[in-house]
Coordinates of C-alpha atoms in Angstrom, one line a residue:
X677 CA -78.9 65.1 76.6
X678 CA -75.1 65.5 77.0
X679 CA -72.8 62.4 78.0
X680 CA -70.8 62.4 80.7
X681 CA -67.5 62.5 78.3
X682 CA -69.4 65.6 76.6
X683 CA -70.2 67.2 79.8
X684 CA -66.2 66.5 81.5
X685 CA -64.9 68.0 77.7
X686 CA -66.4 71.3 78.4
X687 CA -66.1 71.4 82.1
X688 CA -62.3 70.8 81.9
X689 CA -61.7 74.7 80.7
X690 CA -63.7 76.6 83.8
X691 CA -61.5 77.9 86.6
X692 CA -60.7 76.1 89.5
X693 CA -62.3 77.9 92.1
X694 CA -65.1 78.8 90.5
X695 CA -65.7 74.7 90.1
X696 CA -64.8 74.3 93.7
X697 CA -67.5 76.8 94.4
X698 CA -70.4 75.2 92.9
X699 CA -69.3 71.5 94.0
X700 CA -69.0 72.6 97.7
X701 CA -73.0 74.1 97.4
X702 CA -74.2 70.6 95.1
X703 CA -72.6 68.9 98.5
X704 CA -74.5 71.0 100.5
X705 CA -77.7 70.5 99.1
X706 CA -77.5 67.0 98.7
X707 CA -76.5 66.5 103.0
X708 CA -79.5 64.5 104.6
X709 CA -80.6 63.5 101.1
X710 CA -78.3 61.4 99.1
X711 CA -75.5 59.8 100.7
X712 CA -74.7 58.5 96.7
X713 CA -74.6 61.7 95.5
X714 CA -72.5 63.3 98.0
X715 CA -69.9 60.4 97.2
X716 CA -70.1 61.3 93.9
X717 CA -69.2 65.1 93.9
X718 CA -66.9 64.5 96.8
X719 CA -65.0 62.2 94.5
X720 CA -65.3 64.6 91.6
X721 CA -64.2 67.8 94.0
X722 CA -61.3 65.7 95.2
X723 CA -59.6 66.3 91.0
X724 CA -60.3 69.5 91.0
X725 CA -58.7 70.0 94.5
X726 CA -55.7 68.5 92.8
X727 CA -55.9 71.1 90.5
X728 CA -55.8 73.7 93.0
X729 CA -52.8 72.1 94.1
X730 CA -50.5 72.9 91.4
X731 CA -51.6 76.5 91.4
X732 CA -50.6 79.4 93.7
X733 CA -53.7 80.5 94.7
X734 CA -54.7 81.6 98.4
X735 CA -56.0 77.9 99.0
X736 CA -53.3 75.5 97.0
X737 CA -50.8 74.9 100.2
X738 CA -53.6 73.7 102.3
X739 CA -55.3 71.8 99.0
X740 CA -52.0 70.2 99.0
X741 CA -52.3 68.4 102.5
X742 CA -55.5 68.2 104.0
X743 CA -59.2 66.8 103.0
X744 CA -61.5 68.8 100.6
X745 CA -63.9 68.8 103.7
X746 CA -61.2 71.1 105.5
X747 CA -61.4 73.4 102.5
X748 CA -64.9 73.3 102.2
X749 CA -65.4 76.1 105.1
X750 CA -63.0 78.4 103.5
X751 CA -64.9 78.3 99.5
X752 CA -68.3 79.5 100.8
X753 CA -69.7 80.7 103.9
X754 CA -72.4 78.0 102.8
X755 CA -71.2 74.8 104.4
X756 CA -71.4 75.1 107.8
X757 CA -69.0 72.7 109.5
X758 CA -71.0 72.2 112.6
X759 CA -73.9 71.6 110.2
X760 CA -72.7 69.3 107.7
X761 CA -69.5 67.4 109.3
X762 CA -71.4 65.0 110.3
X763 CA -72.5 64.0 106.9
X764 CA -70.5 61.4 105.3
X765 CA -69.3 59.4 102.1
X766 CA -69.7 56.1 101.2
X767 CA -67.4 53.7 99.2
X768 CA -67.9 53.2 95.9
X769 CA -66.2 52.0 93.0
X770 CA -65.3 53.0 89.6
X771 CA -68.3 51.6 88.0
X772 CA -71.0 52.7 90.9
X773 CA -69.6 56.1 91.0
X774 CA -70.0 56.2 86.9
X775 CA -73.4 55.0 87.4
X776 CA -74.5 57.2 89.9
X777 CA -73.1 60.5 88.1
X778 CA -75.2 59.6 85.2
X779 CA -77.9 59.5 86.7
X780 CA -77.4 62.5 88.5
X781 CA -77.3 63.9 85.0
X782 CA -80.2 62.2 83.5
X783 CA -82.3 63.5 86.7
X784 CA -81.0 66.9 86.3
X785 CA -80.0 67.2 89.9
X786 CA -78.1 70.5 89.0
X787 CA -77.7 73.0 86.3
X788 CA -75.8 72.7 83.3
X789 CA -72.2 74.4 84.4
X790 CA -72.3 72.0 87.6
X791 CA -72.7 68.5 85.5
X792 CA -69.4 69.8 84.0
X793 CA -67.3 70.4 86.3
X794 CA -69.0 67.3 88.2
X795 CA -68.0 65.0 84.9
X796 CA -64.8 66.5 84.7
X797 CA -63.8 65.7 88.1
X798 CA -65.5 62.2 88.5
X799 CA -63.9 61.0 85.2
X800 CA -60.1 62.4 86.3
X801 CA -60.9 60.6 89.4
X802 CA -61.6 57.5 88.4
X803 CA -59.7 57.2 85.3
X804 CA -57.6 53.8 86.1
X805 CA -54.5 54.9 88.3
X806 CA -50.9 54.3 87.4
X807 CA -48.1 53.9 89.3
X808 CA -45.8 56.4 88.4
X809 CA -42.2 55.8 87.5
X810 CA -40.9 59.1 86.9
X811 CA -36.6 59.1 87.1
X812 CA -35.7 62.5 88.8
X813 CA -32.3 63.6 89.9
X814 CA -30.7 66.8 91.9
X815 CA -27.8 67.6 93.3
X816 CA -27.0 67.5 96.9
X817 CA -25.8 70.4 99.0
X818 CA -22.3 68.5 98.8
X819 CA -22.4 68.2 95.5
X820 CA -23.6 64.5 95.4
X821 CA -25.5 63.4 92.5
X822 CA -28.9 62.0 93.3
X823 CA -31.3 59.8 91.5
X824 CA -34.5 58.2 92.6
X825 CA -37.9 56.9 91.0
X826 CA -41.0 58.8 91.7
X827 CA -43.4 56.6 92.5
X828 CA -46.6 58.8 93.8
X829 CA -47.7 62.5 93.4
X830 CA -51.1 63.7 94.5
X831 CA -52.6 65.4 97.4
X832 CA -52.2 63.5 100.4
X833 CA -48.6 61.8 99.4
X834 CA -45.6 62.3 97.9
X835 CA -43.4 59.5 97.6
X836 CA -39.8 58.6 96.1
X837 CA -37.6 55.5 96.0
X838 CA -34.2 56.7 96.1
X839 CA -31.7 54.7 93.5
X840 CA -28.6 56.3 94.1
X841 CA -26.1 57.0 95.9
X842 CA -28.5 54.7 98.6
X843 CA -30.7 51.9 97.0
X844 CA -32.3 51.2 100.9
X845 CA -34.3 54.1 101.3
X846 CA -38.1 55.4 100.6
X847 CA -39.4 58.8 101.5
X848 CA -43.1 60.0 101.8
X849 CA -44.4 63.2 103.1
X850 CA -48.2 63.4 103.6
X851 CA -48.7 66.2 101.2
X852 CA -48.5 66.8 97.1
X853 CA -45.2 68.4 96.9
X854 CA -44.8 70.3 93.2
X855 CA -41.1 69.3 93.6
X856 CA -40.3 66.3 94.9
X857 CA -36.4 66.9 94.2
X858 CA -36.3 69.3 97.0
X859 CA -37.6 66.1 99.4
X860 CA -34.8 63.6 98.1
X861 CA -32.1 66.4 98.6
X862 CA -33.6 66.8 102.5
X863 CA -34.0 62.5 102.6
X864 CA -30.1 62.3 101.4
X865 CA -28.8 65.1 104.3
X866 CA -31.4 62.9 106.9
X867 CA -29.8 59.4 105.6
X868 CA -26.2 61.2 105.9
X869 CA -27.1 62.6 109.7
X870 CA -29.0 60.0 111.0
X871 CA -26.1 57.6 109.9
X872 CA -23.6 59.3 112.1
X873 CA -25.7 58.8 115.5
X874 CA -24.8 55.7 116.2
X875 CA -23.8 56.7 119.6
X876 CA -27.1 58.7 120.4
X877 CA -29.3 55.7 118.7
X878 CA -27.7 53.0 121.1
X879 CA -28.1 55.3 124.4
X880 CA -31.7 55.5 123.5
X881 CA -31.9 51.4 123.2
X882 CA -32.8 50.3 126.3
X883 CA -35.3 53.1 126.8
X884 CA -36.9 51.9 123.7
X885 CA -37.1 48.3 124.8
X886 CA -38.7 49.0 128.4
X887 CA -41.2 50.7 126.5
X888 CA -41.6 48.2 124.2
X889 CA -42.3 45.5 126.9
X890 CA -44.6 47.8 128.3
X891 CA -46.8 48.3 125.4
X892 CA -50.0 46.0 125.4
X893 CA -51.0 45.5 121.6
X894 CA -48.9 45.2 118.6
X895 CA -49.8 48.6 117.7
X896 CA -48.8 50.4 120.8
X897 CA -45.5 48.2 120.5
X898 CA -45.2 49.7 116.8
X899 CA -45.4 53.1 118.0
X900 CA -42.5 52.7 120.8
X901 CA -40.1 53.4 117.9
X902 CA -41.8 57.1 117.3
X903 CA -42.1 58.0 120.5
X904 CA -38.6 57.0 122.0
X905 CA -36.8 58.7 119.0
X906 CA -38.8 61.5 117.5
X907 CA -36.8 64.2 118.9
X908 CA -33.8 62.4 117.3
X909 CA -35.6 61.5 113.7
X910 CA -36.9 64.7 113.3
X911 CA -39.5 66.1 110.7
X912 CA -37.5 63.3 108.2
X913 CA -39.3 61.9 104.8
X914 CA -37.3 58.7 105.7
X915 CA -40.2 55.8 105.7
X916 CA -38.8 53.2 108.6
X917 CA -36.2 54.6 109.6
X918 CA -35.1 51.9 112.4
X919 CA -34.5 49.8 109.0
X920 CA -31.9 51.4 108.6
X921 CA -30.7 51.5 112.4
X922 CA -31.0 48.0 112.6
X923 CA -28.9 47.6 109.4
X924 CA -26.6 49.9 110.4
X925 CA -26.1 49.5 114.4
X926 CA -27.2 45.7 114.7
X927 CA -29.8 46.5 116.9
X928 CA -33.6 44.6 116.7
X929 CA -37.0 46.7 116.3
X930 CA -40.4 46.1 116.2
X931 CA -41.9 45.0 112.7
X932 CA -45.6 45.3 113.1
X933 CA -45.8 43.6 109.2
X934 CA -43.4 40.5 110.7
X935 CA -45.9 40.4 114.0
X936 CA -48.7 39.8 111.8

């Protein structure tokens, strides 16, 4: 009997949607029978999503920013979202999830081309994760030159820590961007507008701290900030931006992190 390593070698080489395929049915067919087991190829799935991600296939933009149970639906007529959405995933760590996929394997659960692309999914899953430090650097539309730290890149998040010409400043969008130079270009023009409404940020103020007062938990009061000055902020990457207001215009927000 194969290993998982031996399986995962030879899974690694079969296409992506083809793998995607045959994960989405092993899910299927374990709903109502093993909540272990439907941890285990979720977790495996969720790799090869990543996968999918970096491609330009019909599915990669959505693979890039929402669950593998939203893309489920779309890979085979087979899962049945009023059916099986209410089947869930447990937590399970590195070694449990190991544990269980061998077992799956010993107890030939599936056929032979599903234990690969399973293994090659579980182990790129929960291979020990790194926090990137990648140095990238573009050019601004104003011919700035801009350097930052990339610190995460996977579906779900893509985050950079901005060095220079601003040392204050952290972007995220929920999503695996392939280029996350085209977000620190879009952060620097946000840092550079929203830095020159100092006018429109202090008419807002007192809006912001009626609301505040109002709001009856220290979550609602951290949510003020979003809802007073969305229209303002915009679609930005900029993580916190009333940091920077507050640094900038003197003026005191709501730090949920402080509060607790």
């Amino acid at each position: 009997m194969k290993t998982i390593e031996e399986y995962a070698k030879i899974g690694e080489h079969h296409d992506v949607m083809d793998a995607l395929l045959l994960l989405t049915k092993a899910y299927v067919s374990q709903c109502g029978i093993s909540l272990g087991n439907r941890t285990v190829i979720y977790c495996a799935a969720e790799a090869w999503q990543e996968r999918l991600a970096w491609l330009d296939f019909p599915l990669s933009e959505m693979a890039r920013k929402e669950p593998f149970v939203n893309l489920m639906p779309l890979i085979t007529s087979e899962y049945d979202s009023e059916i099986y959405d209410k089947y869930d995933i447990a937590g399970m760590d590195k070694d449990e999830l190991l544990s269980a996929c061998d077992m799956i394997v010993r107890d030939k659960e599936f056929d032979e081309v599903t234990n690969e692309v399973l293994c090659w999914g579980l182990l790129k899953t929960v291979e020990e994760e790194r926090r990137l430090e990648v140095e990238i650097e573009t050019v601004a539309s104003d011919g700035m030159l801009l350097k930052g730290i990339l610190t995460q890149q996977n579906i779900g998040c893509t985050s950079v820590w901005m060095e220079s010409p601003y040392d204050d400043v952290i972007l995220s969008k929920n999503e695996l961007l392939r280029d996350a130079r085209e977000m620190m270009s879009q952060g620097y023009d946000d840092y550079q507008r929203l830095r020159g409404m100092e006018t429109e940020v202090k008419v807002l103020y007192p809006k912001y701290q009626e609301e505040l007062a109002n709001a009856e938990s220290s979550f609602k009061k951290w949510n003020v900030f979003d809802k007073v000055y969305k229209e303002l902020i915009g679609n930005t990457a900029i993580i916190f931006p009333e940091k920077l207001f507050q640094k900038w215009f003197g003026l005191e927000f709501f730090d949920i992190l402080a509060d607790g």
